[in-house]
Amino acid sequence: MLVFPALAAANTCGQSATVITEVQGNTDTSALVGQTVTVEGVLTQDSRQTGGFSGFYLQQANTPAASTRSSALFVYTRHKGGRSGQRLRVTGKVKEHYGLTELVAVSDLKVCGTHALPAPVEMSLPWTRTPESLENMRVRINDPLKITDSYQLTRFGDVSLAAKDPLISTEFMAPGAAALHHADLASLNTLILDDGHARRNPPSLNWLPAYNAAQPGSAVSSLVAGTQVRGLTGVLDYRYGAWRLQPDQIPSLKPPPLPDPAPTRPTGSNLRVMTLNLNNLFNGDGRGQGFPTSRGAETQAQYQRQLQRLSSGLNQAGADLLALSELENDGYGNNSAIAQLAASLGPHWRFVVPVNSAMQKDAIRNGLLYREDRVNALGPAQYLSGDGGRPAITQRFALKSGGLPLRLVSVHLKSKSCRNARGENAQQSDGQGCYNAVRVKQAKTLHKQLDQLGQLDKSNALAGTLITGDFNSYSKEQPISELARAGYTSMVAHFHPCTPARCEHYSYRFKGARGSLDHALASTALKPRVLSARVWNINADQPRMADYRSHSSPQSWRSSDHNPLITDIKL
């Protein structure tokens, strides 16, 4: 017990004190900020351990069930007195710390005896009451939630949870149409399951005993997106811009089934195109040295695992043509990344070399590979103007058995990253991210150049054109709309349209929401020849800790951070 003589006479347990609900008030900010108050309550969870939040949660012993105000505070202090299940009397100054109401500058702390923990308040997602009214209180979530994102697990020990798997708003709703942007979706529907620590790279987790940072890949199967989480009880906390649950018991986790095998070809299909962002396939100097690379693998062993996983997944799909992005731009010699990828796929695989390869200046590039025992590459391959980005690559292909050729275009438009973004390229608050103006310009230039190629190809009839790759644009965003106006149809969206209530085909996850950055767009002529287009979900739902950097499993899952697209065509 800590006693401060100057306050001992006036600060006796049970004497008059400020009720915690009065400190919290009815708004996001306490009306008592800056004032010194004395409160009494039960210590519900202690976070003064090494690497913790340097304080504890204090809640009123009895809160009326109909109360609309929070009855708990976070007490930021180095004082050691008190433990969970004890009633404390604390004097300190009220402060709002990045949205969290707390007591700081604690001048007196007394232990007043033991007390049962306040019963947790039942809550659910989406929020049925404002989370502010439950801030710092014990809560229980009876309905199961699902893991939607585990990107921060190895860095900060947390995962995102939601009642339903949220969609990026521009996946189903055009920008500007009263769009719910990603941040809004997250705040309305998601909750962070935290580990009660502020440390980086946690060695273990209090809510997932199977996790051990010293054993890469441990507990991977428990963290797949879609994993059902039950038995969530703890303190509702607000930190780092998000509502969090600091659990006081271990929840139960039920992972979803393993990924499905590659889809079978539909009857009548004689050409299969597979599209994949390779997540930076860099091979050092191509001779076992040159690691760590500027992107991708940090060691030769990591590169070999990455290559093996990619080859496994690409071969399992049984594709005839591959449209790839994020290949290292290191030439086309035997030691290049694209040559080593083709060799790892098997003796029948070849890659195209554009006649104007010198125009590609970026660190990464697009690539086209083909089964030379099934298809022929016709005429020269070439890069198209990238408008300051990674130029698209195009090549005509024909089946060896005959028939009209297909023009295949592999693209990778400008990323949504906001680095150096200014003016029209900065965030426009329309849900489309930075550099959307560049992506729209790239889309316009692309279809104009393809029109020009079509004029030149009048003597060479085509079955049509397929533009495919990573567009860094969701289905209802302007770059995709621009290409739609030019006559190109997103075939995955055509066969499997997304609605807010249902979306089974998506290629990417970002901060707890899912959508498709990758598309296969068929020209008007080609559209009736496309028999199937779908996403093969083997990567995006798998946790980052399952990738080649830390997990040595030979399975093809999480070979990239994007899911591949598979398009089946009848030529």
PDB file of C-alpha atoms in Angstrom, residues 291-571:
ATOM      1  CA  PHE A 291      21.377 -10.760 -51.042  1.00  0.00           C
ATOM      2  CA  PRO A 292      19.607  -9.060 -49.409  1.00  0.00           C
ATOM      3  CA  THR A 293      17.918  -7.682 -52.510  1.00  0.00           C
ATOM      4  CA  SER A 294      16.369  -4.218 -52.747  1.00  0.00           C
ATOM      5  CA  ARG A 295      12.969  -5.938 -52.687  1.00  0.00           C
ATOM      6  CA  GLY A 296      11.850  -9.481 -51.998  1.00  0.00           C
ATOM      7  CA  ALA A 297      14.088 -12.213 -50.620  1.00  0.00           C
ATOM      8  CA  GLU A 298      16.759 -11.352 -48.084  1.00  0.00           C
ATOM      9  CA  THR A 299      18.757 -14.569 -48.518  1.00  0.00           C
ATOM     10  CA  GLN A 300      19.356 -17.203 -51.173  1.00  0.00           C
ATOM     11  CA  ALA A 301      17.393 -19.704 -49.057  1.00  0.00           C
ATOM     12  CA  GLN A 302      14.405 -17.354 -48.956  1.00  0.00           C
ATOM     13  CA  TYR A 303      14.591 -16.858 -52.719  1.00  0.00           C
ATOM     14  CA  GLN A 304      14.634 -20.603 -53.305  1.00  0.00           C
ATOM     15  CA  ARG A 305      11.563 -21.047 -51.094  1.00  0.00           C
ATOM     16  CA  GLN A 306       9.809 -18.194 -52.873  1.00  0.00           C
ATOM     17  CA  LEU A 307      10.616 -19.654 -56.286  1.00  0.00           C
ATOM     18  CA  GLN A 308       9.505 -23.132 -55.235  1.00  0.00           C
ATOM     19  CA  ARG A 309       6.173 -21.906 -53.897  1.00  0.00           C
ATOM     20  CA  LEU A 310       5.448 -19.774 -56.937  1.00  0.00           C
ATOM     21  CA  SER A 311       6.330 -22.612 -59.308  1.00  0.00           C
ATOM     22  CA  SER A 312       4.140 -25.022 -57.370  1.00  0.00           C
ATOM     23  CA  GLY A 313       1.090 -22.789 -57.535  1.00  0.00           C
ATOM     24  CA  LEU A 314       1.594 -21.787 -61.159  1.00  0.00           C
ATOM     25  CA  ASN A 315       1.997 -25.402 -62.255  1.00  0.00           C
ATOM     26  CA  GLN A 316      -0.979 -26.660 -60.240  1.00  0.00           C
ATOM     27  CA  ALA A 317      -3.269 -24.366 -62.203  1.00  0.00           C
ATOM     28  CA  GLY A 318      -2.327 -26.031 -65.516  1.00  0.00           C
ATOM     29  CA  ALA A 319      -2.104 -22.703 -67.346  1.00  0.00           C
ATOM     30  CA  ASP A 320      -0.979 -22.216 -70.951  1.00  0.00           C
ATOM     31  CA  LEU A 321      -0.130 -18.527 -70.557  1.00  0.00           C
ATOM     32  CA  LEU A 322       1.132 -16.564 -67.560  1.00  0.00           C
ATOM     33  CA  ALA A 323       0.714 -12.803 -67.150  1.00  0.00           C
ATOM     34  CA  LEU A 324       2.969 -11.744 -64.279  1.00  0.00           C
ATOM     35  CA  SER A 325       3.978  -8.569 -62.473  1.00  0.00           C
ATOM     36  CA  GLU A 326       6.630  -7.589 -59.907  1.00  0.00           C
ATOM     37  CA  LEU A 327       9.428  -9.469 -61.639  1.00  0.00           C
ATOM     38  CA  GLU A 328      12.925  -8.123 -61.076  1.00  0.00           C
ATOM     39  CA  ASN A 329      13.978  -5.951 -64.015  1.00  0.00           C
ATOM     40  CA  ASP A 330      17.360  -7.613 -64.578  1.00  0.00           C
ATOM     41  CA  GLY A 331      17.414  -8.451 -68.258  1.00  0.00           C
ATOM     42  CA  TYR A 332      16.589 -11.706 -70.045  1.00  0.00           C
ATOM     43  CA  GLY A 333      19.808 -13.681 -69.695  1.00  0.00           C
ATOM     44  CA  ASN A 334      20.182 -17.098 -68.095  1.00  0.00           C
ATOM     45  CA  ASN A 335      20.688 -15.536 -64.659  1.00  0.00           C
ATOM     46  CA  SER A 336      17.672 -13.235 -64.833  1.00  0.00           C
ATOM     47  CA  ALA A 337      14.695 -13.709 -62.552  1.00  0.00           C
ATOM     48  CA  ILE A 338      12.336 -14.424 -65.444  1.00  0.00           C
ATOM     49  CA  ALA A 339      14.674 -17.036 -66.938  1.00  0.00           C
ATOM     50  CA  GLN A 340      15.041 -18.828 -63.605  1.00  0.00           C
ATOM     51  CA  LEU A 341      11.279 -18.762 -63.071  1.00  0.00           C
ATOM     52  CA  ALA A 342      10.675 -20.295 -66.506  1.00  0.00           C
ATOM     53  CA  ALA A 343      13.287 -22.984 -65.820  1.00  0.00           C
ATOM     54  CA  SER A 344      11.692 -23.833 -62.471  1.00  0.00           C
ATOM     55  CA  LEU A 345       8.296 -24.279 -64.150  1.00  0.00           C
ATOM     56  CA  GLY A 346       9.603 -27.003 -66.454  1.00  0.00           C
ATOM     57  CA  PRO A 347      11.173 -27.619 -69.876  1.00  0.00           C
ATOM     58  CA  HIS A 348       8.123 -26.524 -71.897  1.00  0.00           C
ATOM     59  CA  TRP A 349       7.997 -22.983 -70.530  1.00  0.00           C
ATOM     60  CA  ARG A 350       9.331 -19.988 -72.454  1.00  0.00           C
ATOM     61  CA  PHE A 351       9.215 -16.230 -71.865  1.00  0.00           C
ATOM     62  CA  VAL A 352       8.825 -13.403 -74.344  1.00  0.00           C
ATOM     63  CA  VAL A 353      11.477 -10.719 -74.858  1.00  0.00           C
ATOM     64  CA  PRO A 354      10.093  -7.322 -75.977  1.00  0.00           C
ATOM     65  CA  VAL A 355      11.819  -5.717 -78.941  1.00  0.00           C
ATOM     66  CA  ASN A 356      11.924  -2.424 -77.042  1.00  0.00           C
ATOM     67  CA  SER A 357      13.033  -3.762 -73.651  1.00  0.00           C
ATOM     68  CA  ALA A 358      15.349  -0.770 -73.105  1.00  0.00           C
ATOM     69  CA  MET A 359      12.332   1.450 -72.372  1.00  0.00           C
ATOM     70  CA  GLN A 360      11.629  -0.403 -69.090  1.00  0.00           C
ATOM     71  CA  LYS A 361      13.405   1.605 -66.376  1.00  0.00           C
ATOM     72  CA  ASP A 362      11.566   0.569 -63.218  1.00  0.00           C
ATOM     73  CA  ALA A 363      13.028  -1.844 -60.654  1.00  0.00           C
ATOM     74  CA  ILE A 364      10.179  -4.271 -61.387  1.00  0.00           C
ATOM     75  CA  ARG A 365       8.499  -5.222 -64.636  1.00  0.00           C
ATOM     76  CA  ASN A 366       5.714  -7.256 -66.179  1.00  0.00           C
ATOM     77  CA  GLY A 367       6.319 -10.569 -67.890  1.00  0.00           C
ATOM     78  CA  LEU A 368       4.598 -13.051 -70.216  1.00  0.00           C
ATOM     79  CA  LEU A 369       5.399 -16.764 -70.201  1.00  0.00           C
ATOM     80  CA  TYR A 370       3.893 -19.521 -72.351  1.00  0.00           C
ATOM     81  CA  ARG A 371       3.858 -23.297 -72.841  1.00  0.00           C
ATOM     82  CA  GLU A 372       5.702 -23.689 -76.127  1.00  0.00           C
ATOM     83  CA  ASP A 373       4.282 -27.216 -76.543  1.00  0.00           C
ATOM     84  CA  ARG A 374       0.712 -25.813 -76.562  1.00  0.00           C
ATOM     85  CA  VAL A 375       0.863 -22.284 -78.000  1.00  0.00           C
ATOM     86  CA  ASN A 376       2.965 -20.254 -80.409  1.00  0.00           C
ATOM     87  CA  ALA A 377       4.107 -16.682 -79.813  1.00  0.00           C
ATOM     88  CA  LEU A 378       3.327 -14.685 -82.980  1.00  0.00           C
ATOM     89  CA  GLY A 379       5.297 -11.654 -84.065  1.00  0.00           C
ATOM     90  CA  PRO A 380       7.323  -9.390 -81.771  1.00  0.00           C
ATOM     91  CA  ALA A 381       6.440  -8.729 -78.159  1.00  0.00           C
ATOM     92  CA  GLN A 382       6.641  -5.111 -77.125  1.00  0.00           C
ATOM     93  CA  TYR A 383       6.297  -2.727 -74.216  1.00  0.00           C
ATOM     94  CA  LEU A 384       3.628  -0.061 -74.414  1.00  0.00           C
ATOM     95  CA  SER A 385       4.098   3.417 -73.004  1.00  0.00           C
ATOM     96  CA  GLY A 386       3.800   3.404 -69.233  1.00  0.00           C
ATOM     97  CA  ASP A 387       3.068   7.145 -68.816  1.00  0.00           C
ATOM     98  CA  GLY A 388       5.733   7.339 -66.162  1.00  0.00           C
ATOM     99  CA  GLY A 389       5.022   3.924 -64.649  1.00  0.00           C
ATOM    100  CA  ARG A 390       5.734   0.308 -65.448  1.00  0.00           C
ATOM    101  CA  PRO A 391       4.938  -0.200 -69.153  1.00  0.00           C
ATOM    102  CA  ALA A 392       2.495  -2.938 -70.114  1.00  0.00           C
ATOM    103  CA  ILE A 393       3.821  -5.781 -72.238  1.00  0.00           C
ATOM    104  CA  THR A 394       1.849  -7.297 -75.119  1.00  0.00           C
ATOM    105  CA  GLN A 395       2.202 -10.375 -77.329  1.00  0.00           C
ATOM    106  CA  ARG A 396      -0.046 -12.333 -79.689  1.00  0.00           C
ATOM    107  CA  PHE A 397      -0.441 -16.063 -79.034  1.00  0.00           C
ATOM    108  CA  ALA A 398      -2.115 -18.829 -81.042  1.00  0.00           C
ATOM    109  CA  LEU A 399      -2.866 -22.448 -80.255  1.00  0.00           C
ATOM    110  CA  LYS A 400      -0.627 -24.927 -82.032  1.00  0.00           C
ATOM    111  CA  SER A 401      -3.790 -26.685 -83.147  1.00  0.00           C
ATOM    112  CA  GLY A 402      -4.798 -23.559 -85.086  1.00  0.00           C
ATOM    113  CA  GLY A 403      -7.486 -20.915 -84.819  1.00  0.00           C
ATOM    114  CA  LEU A 404      -7.505 -17.173 -84.306  1.00  0.00           C
ATOM    115  CA  PRO A 405      -4.780 -15.720 -82.075  1.00  0.00           C
ATOM    116  CA  LEU A 406      -5.259 -13.865 -78.779  1.00  0.00           C
ATOM    117  CA  ARG A 407      -3.562 -10.614 -77.871  1.00  0.00           C
ATOM    118  CA  LEU A 408      -2.470 -10.816 -74.238  1.00  0.00           C
ATOM    119  CA  VAL A 409      -1.475  -7.696 -72.282  1.00  0.00           C
ATOM    120  CA  SER A 410       0.172  -7.820 -68.856  1.00  0.00           C
ATOM    121  CA  VAL A 411      -0.214  -4.619 -66.833  1.00  0.00           C
ATOM    122  CA  HIS A 412       0.759  -3.171 -63.467  1.00  0.00           C
ATOM    123  CA  LEU A 413      -0.575   0.345 -62.953  1.00  0.00           C
ATOM    124  CA  LYS A 414       0.795   2.919 -60.519  1.00  0.00           C
ATOM    125  CA  SER A 415       0.512   1.917 -56.862  1.00  0.00           C
ATOM    126  CA  LYS A 416      -1.769   3.587 -54.299  1.00  0.00           C
ATOM    127  CA  SER A 417       1.190   4.458 -52.072  1.00  0.00           C
ATOM    128  CA  CYS A 418       1.116   8.161 -51.159  1.00  0.00           C
ATOM    129  CA  ARG A 419       4.858   8.758 -51.179  1.00  0.00           C
ATOM    130  CA  ASN A 420       5.539  12.179 -52.756  1.00  0.00           C
ATOM    131  CA  ALA A 421       1.882  12.498 -53.807  1.00  0.00           C
ATOM    132  CA  ARG A 422       0.745  16.092 -54.332  1.00  0.00           C
ATOM    133  CA  GLY A 423      -2.046  17.977 -56.045  1.00  0.00           C
ATOM    134  CA  GLU A 424      -4.404  15.762 -58.010  1.00  0.00           C
ATOM    135  CA  ASN A 425      -2.317  12.735 -57.040  1.00  0.00           C
ATOM    136  CA  ALA A 426      -2.866  13.205 -53.314  1.00  0.00           C
ATOM    137  CA  GLN A 427      -5.779  11.620 -51.448  1.00  0.00           C
ATOM    138  CA  GLN A 428      -9.033  13.010 -52.844  1.00  0.00           C
ATOM    139  CA  SER A 429     -11.287  11.544 -50.122  1.00  0.00           C
ATOM    140  CA  ASP A 430     -13.099   9.423 -52.683  1.00  0.00           C
ATOM    141  CA  GLY A 431     -11.801   6.016 -51.589  1.00  0.00           C
ATOM    142  CA  GLN A 432      -9.458   5.546 -54.573  1.00  0.00           C
ATOM    143  CA  GLY A 433      -6.141   6.272 -52.875  1.00  0.00           C
ATOM    144  CA  CYS A 434      -3.199   8.325 -54.076  1.00  0.00           C
ATOM    145  CA  TYR A 435      -2.076   8.638 -57.713  1.00  0.00           C
ATOM    146  CA  ASN A 436      -5.503   7.784 -59.083  1.00  0.00           C
ATOM    147  CA  ALA A 437      -5.055  10.512 -61.703  1.00  0.00           C
ATOM    148  CA  VAL A 438      -1.924   8.723 -62.945  1.00  0.00           C
ATOM    149  CA  ARG A 439      -3.742   5.394 -63.112  1.00  0.00           C
ATOM    150  CA  VAL A 440      -6.597   6.941 -65.095  1.00  0.00           C
ATOM    151  CA  LYS A 441      -4.089   8.438 -67.527  1.00  0.00           C
ATOM    152  CA  GLN A 442      -2.339   5.070 -67.853  1.00  0.00           C
ATOM    153  CA  ALA A 443      -5.672   3.346 -68.582  1.00  0.00           C
ATOM    154  CA  LYS A 444      -6.528   5.895 -71.288  1.00  0.00           C
ATOM    155  CA  THR A 445      -3.114   5.599 -72.906  1.00  0.00           C
ATOM    156  CA  LEU A 446      -3.317   1.806 -72.796  1.00  0.00           C
ATOM    157  CA  HIS A 447      -6.580   1.438 -74.690  1.00  0.00           C
ATOM    158  CA  LYS A 448      -5.558   4.091 -77.223  1.00  0.00           C
ATOM    159  CA  GLN A 449      -2.318   2.234 -77.947  1.00  0.00           C
ATOM    160  CA  LEU A 450      -4.183  -1.053 -78.265  1.00  0.00           C
ATOM    161  CA  ASP A 451      -6.552   0.626 -80.741  1.00  0.00           C
ATOM    162  CA  GLN A 452      -3.512   1.700 -82.749  1.00  0.00           C
ATOM    163  CA  LEU A 453      -2.107  -1.812 -82.694  1.00  0.00           C
ATOM    164  CA  GLY A 454      -5.500  -3.065 -83.868  1.00  0.00           C
ATOM    165  CA  GLN A 455      -5.288  -0.743 -86.864  1.00  0.00           C
ATOM    166  CA  LEU A 456      -1.849  -2.111 -87.691  1.00  0.00           C
ATOM    167  CA  ASP A 457      -3.073  -5.686 -87.249  1.00  0.00           C
ATOM    168  CA  LYS A 458      -5.938  -5.443 -89.723  1.00  0.00           C
ATOM    169  CA  SER A 459      -4.318  -8.085 -91.898  1.00  0.00           C
ATOM    170  CA  ASN A 460      -3.973 -10.380 -88.874  1.00  0.00           C
ATOM    171  CA  ALA A 461      -7.417 -11.246 -87.526  1.00  0.00           C
ATOM    172  CA  LEU A 462      -7.629 -11.671 -83.744  1.00  0.00           C
ATOM    173  CA  ALA A 463     -10.000 -13.556 -81.481  1.00  0.00           C
ATOM    174  CA  GLY A 464      -9.720 -10.536 -79.211  1.00  0.00           C
ATOM    175  CA  THR A 465      -7.620  -8.927 -76.487  1.00  0.00           C
ATOM    176  CA  LEU A 466      -7.249  -9.761 -72.808  1.00  0.00           C
ATOM    177  CA  ILE A 467      -5.777  -7.053 -70.569  1.00  0.00           C
ATOM    178  CA  THR A 468      -4.841  -8.567 -67.244  1.00  0.00           C
ATOM    179  CA  GLY A 469      -2.694  -7.880 -64.205  1.00  0.00           C
ATOM    180  CA  ASP A 470      -2.508  -5.713 -61.101  1.00  0.00           C
ATOM    181  CA  PHE A 471      -4.384  -2.479 -61.826  1.00  0.00           C
ATOM    182  CA  ASN A 472      -4.059  -1.158 -58.256  1.00  0.00           C
ATOM    183  CA  SER A 473      -7.719  -0.197 -58.719  1.00  0.00           C
ATOM    184  CA  TYR A 474     -10.814  -1.786 -57.250  1.00  0.00           C
ATOM    185  CA  SER A 475     -13.724  -2.814 -59.449  1.00  0.00           C
ATOM    186  CA  LYS A 476     -15.705   0.461 -59.384  1.00  0.00           C
ATOM    187  CA  GLU A 477     -12.759   2.843 -59.562  1.00  0.00           C
ATOM    188  CA  GLN A 478     -12.094   5.199 -62.458  1.00  0.00           C
ATOM    189  CA  PRO A 479      -9.265   3.318 -64.225  1.00  0.00           C
ATOM    190  CA  ILE A 480     -11.465   0.223 -64.570  1.00  0.00           C
ATOM    191  CA  SER A 481     -14.420   2.391 -65.649  1.00  0.00           C
ATOM    192  CA  GLU A 482     -12.223   4.071 -68.260  1.00  0.00           C
ATOM    193  CA  LEU A 483     -11.328   0.718 -69.804  1.00  0.00           C
ATOM    194  CA  ALA A 484     -14.978  -0.392 -69.580  1.00  0.00           C
ATOM    195  CA  ARG A 485     -15.986   2.643 -71.673  1.00  0.00           C
ATOM    196  CA  ALA A 486     -13.378   1.567 -74.219  1.00  0.00           C
ATOM    197  CA  GLY A 487     -15.111  -1.813 -74.544  1.00  0.00           C
ATOM    198  CA  TYR A 488     -13.250  -3.993 -72.021  1.00  0.00           C
ATOM    199  CA  THR A 489     -15.259  -6.069 -69.533  1.00  0.00           C
ATOM    200  CA  SER A 490     -13.945  -7.319 -66.185  1.00  0.00           C
ATOM    201  CA  MET A 491     -14.618 -11.022 -66.562  1.00  0.00           C
ATOM    202  CA  VAL A 492     -14.348 -12.005 -62.895  1.00  0.00           C
ATOM    203  CA  ALA A 493     -16.891  -9.318 -62.044  1.00  0.00           C
ATOM    204  CA  HIS A 494     -19.015 -10.486 -65.001  1.00  0.00           C
ATOM    205  CA  PHE A 495     -19.189 -14.080 -63.762  1.00  0.00           C
ATOM    206  CA  HIS A 496     -19.019 -13.316 -60.035  1.00  0.00           C
ATOM    207  CA  PRO A 497     -20.326  -9.804 -59.252  1.00  0.00           C
ATOM    208  CA  CYS A 498     -19.680  -8.486 -55.755  1.00  0.00           C
ATOM    209  CA  THR A 499     -22.344  -6.963 -53.541  1.00  0.00           C
ATOM    210  CA  PRO A 500     -21.975  -5.702 -49.960  1.00  0.00           C
ATOM    211  CA  ALA A 501     -23.737  -8.877 -48.817  1.00  0.00           C
ATOM    212  CA  ARG A 502     -21.800 -11.363 -50.913  1.00  0.00           C
ATOM    213  CA  CYS A 503     -18.370 -11.375 -52.535  1.00  0.00           C
ATOM    214  CA  GLU A 504     -16.528 -14.658 -52.941  1.00  0.00           C
ATOM    215  CA  HIS A 505     -13.940 -13.508 -55.470  1.00  0.00           C
ATOM    216  CA  TYR A 506     -11.296 -11.023 -54.327  1.00  0.00           C
ATOM    217  CA  SER A 507      -7.578 -10.821 -54.922  1.00  0.00           C
ATOM    218  CA  TYR A 508      -6.181  -8.721 -52.076  1.00  0.00           C
ATOM    219  CA  ARG A 509      -6.599  -7.741 -48.433  1.00  0.00           C
ATOM    220  CA  PHE A 510      -5.709  -4.357 -47.023  1.00  0.00           C
ATOM    221  CA  LYS A 511      -6.083  -3.428 -43.358  1.00  0.00           C
ATOM    222  CA  GLY A 512      -8.909  -5.809 -42.653  1.00  0.00           C
ATOM    223  CA  ALA A 513     -10.949  -5.286 -45.827  1.00  0.00           C
ATOM    224  CA  ARG A 514     -10.900  -7.236 -49.080  1.00  0.00           C
ATOM    225  CA  GLY A 515     -11.330  -6.443 -52.748  1.00  0.00           C
ATOM    226  CA  SER A 516      -9.848  -7.003 -56.206  1.00  0.00           C
ATOM    227  CA  LEU A 517      -6.889  -5.012 -57.441  1.00  0.00           C
ATOM    228  CA  ASP A 518      -6.257  -7.666 -60.103  1.00  0.00           C
ATOM    229  CA  HIS A 519      -8.507  -8.011 -63.136  1.00  0.00           C
ATOM    230  CA  ALA A 520      -8.905  -9.797 -66.456  1.00  0.00           C
ATOM    231  CA  LEU A 521     -10.525  -7.420 -68.951  1.00  0.00           C
ATOM    232  CA  ALA A 522     -11.787  -8.909 -72.214  1.00  0.00           C
ATOM    233  CA  SER A 523     -12.381  -6.914 -75.381  1.00  0.00           C
ATOM    234  CA  THR A 524     -15.829  -6.955 -76.973  1.00  0.00           C
ATOM    235  CA  ALA A 525     -14.683  -9.567 -79.490  1.00  0.00           C
ATOM    236  CA  LEU A 526     -13.127 -11.835 -76.883  1.00  0.00           C
ATOM    237  CA  LYS A 527     -15.887 -11.621 -74.254  1.00  0.00           C
ATOM    238  CA  PRO A 528     -18.160 -14.368 -75.743  1.00  0.00           C
ATOM    239  CA  ARG A 529     -15.146 -16.684 -75.954  1.00  0.00           C
ATOM    240  CA  VAL A 530     -14.401 -16.422 -72.215  1.00  0.00           C
ATOM    241  CA  LEU A 531     -16.008 -19.432 -70.541  1.00  0.00           C
ATOM    242  CA  SER A 532     -14.859 -18.794 -66.985  1.00  0.00           C
ATOM    243  CA  ALA A 533     -12.918 -16.254 -64.961  1.00  0.00           C
ATOM    244  CA  ARG A 534     -12.281 -16.656 -61.281  1.00  0.00           C
ATOM    245  CA  VAL A 535      -9.932 -15.949 -58.396  1.00  0.00           C
ATOM    246  CA  TRP A 536      -8.050 -18.863 -56.887  1.00  0.00           C
ATOM    247  CA  ASN A 537      -7.898 -17.974 -53.197  1.00  0.00           C
ATOM    248  CA  ILE A 538      -4.546 -19.369 -52.058  1.00  0.00           C
ATOM    249  CA  ASN A 539      -2.707 -16.239 -50.924  1.00  0.00           C
ATOM    250  CA  ALA A 540      -4.627 -13.196 -49.718  1.00  0.00           C
ATOM    251  CA  ASP A 541      -6.332 -14.916 -46.765  1.00  0.00           C
ATOM    252  CA  GLN A 542      -3.154 -16.579 -45.547  1.00  0.00           C
ATOM    253  CA  PRO A 543      -1.227 -14.734 -42.815  1.00  0.00           C
ATOM    254  CA  ARG A 544       1.923 -12.843 -43.698  1.00  0.00           C
ATOM    255  CA  MET A 545       3.883 -14.973 -41.215  1.00  0.00           C
ATOM    256  CA  ALA A 546       3.173 -17.969 -43.473  1.00  0.00           C
ATOM    257  CA  ASP A 547       5.157 -16.615 -46.425  1.00  0.00           C
ATOM    258  CA  TYR A 548       8.573 -17.727 -47.689  1.00  0.00           C
ATOM    259  CA  ARG A 549      10.443 -15.334 -45.391  1.00  0.00           C
ATOM    260  CA  SER A 550       9.633 -17.224 -42.212  1.00  0.00           C
ATOM    261  CA  HIS A 551       7.848 -20.436 -43.087  1.00  0.00           C
ATOM    262  CA  SER A 552       9.620 -23.343 -44.760  1.00  0.00           C
ATOM    263  CA  SER A 553       6.547 -25.366 -45.740  1.00  0.00           C
ATOM    264  CA  PRO A 554       6.621 -26.413 -49.425  1.00  0.00           C
ATOM    265  CA  GLN A 555       2.901 -25.691 -49.916  1.00  0.00           C
ATOM    266  CA  SER A 556       1.962 -23.110 -52.541  1.00  0.00           C
ATOM    267  CA  TRP A 557      -0.236 -21.067 -50.195  1.00  0.00           C
ATOM    268  CA  ARG A 558       0.942 -17.532 -49.494  1.00  0.00           C
ATOM    269  CA  SER A 559       3.357 -17.651 -52.415  1.00  0.00           C
ATOM    270  CA  SER A 560       2.379 -13.996 -52.877  1.00  0.00           C
ATOM    271  CA  ASP A 561       0.202 -11.376 -51.188  1.00  0.00           C
ATOM    272  CA  HIS A 562      -2.190 -11.386 -54.178  1.00  0.00           C
ATOM    273  CA  ASN A 563      -4.462 -14.210 -55.275  1.00  0.00           C
ATOM    274  CA  PRO A 564      -4.017 -15.453 -58.852  1.00  0.00           C
ATOM    275  CA  LEU A 565      -6.734 -15.020 -61.482  1.00  0.00           C
ATOM    276  CA  ILE A 566      -7.590 -17.857 -63.857  1.00  0.00           C
ATOM    277  CA  THR A 567      -9.317 -17.118 -67.160  1.00  0.00           C
ATOM    278  CA  ASP A 568     -10.512 -19.977 -69.405  1.00  0.00           C
ATOM    279  CA  ILE A 569     -11.076 -19.216 -73.086  1.00  0.00           C
ATOM    280  CA  LYS A 570     -12.302 -21.056 -76.174  1.00  0.00           C
ATOM    281  CA  LEU A 571     -10.351 -19.906 -79.220  1.00  0.00           C
TER     282      LEU A 571
END
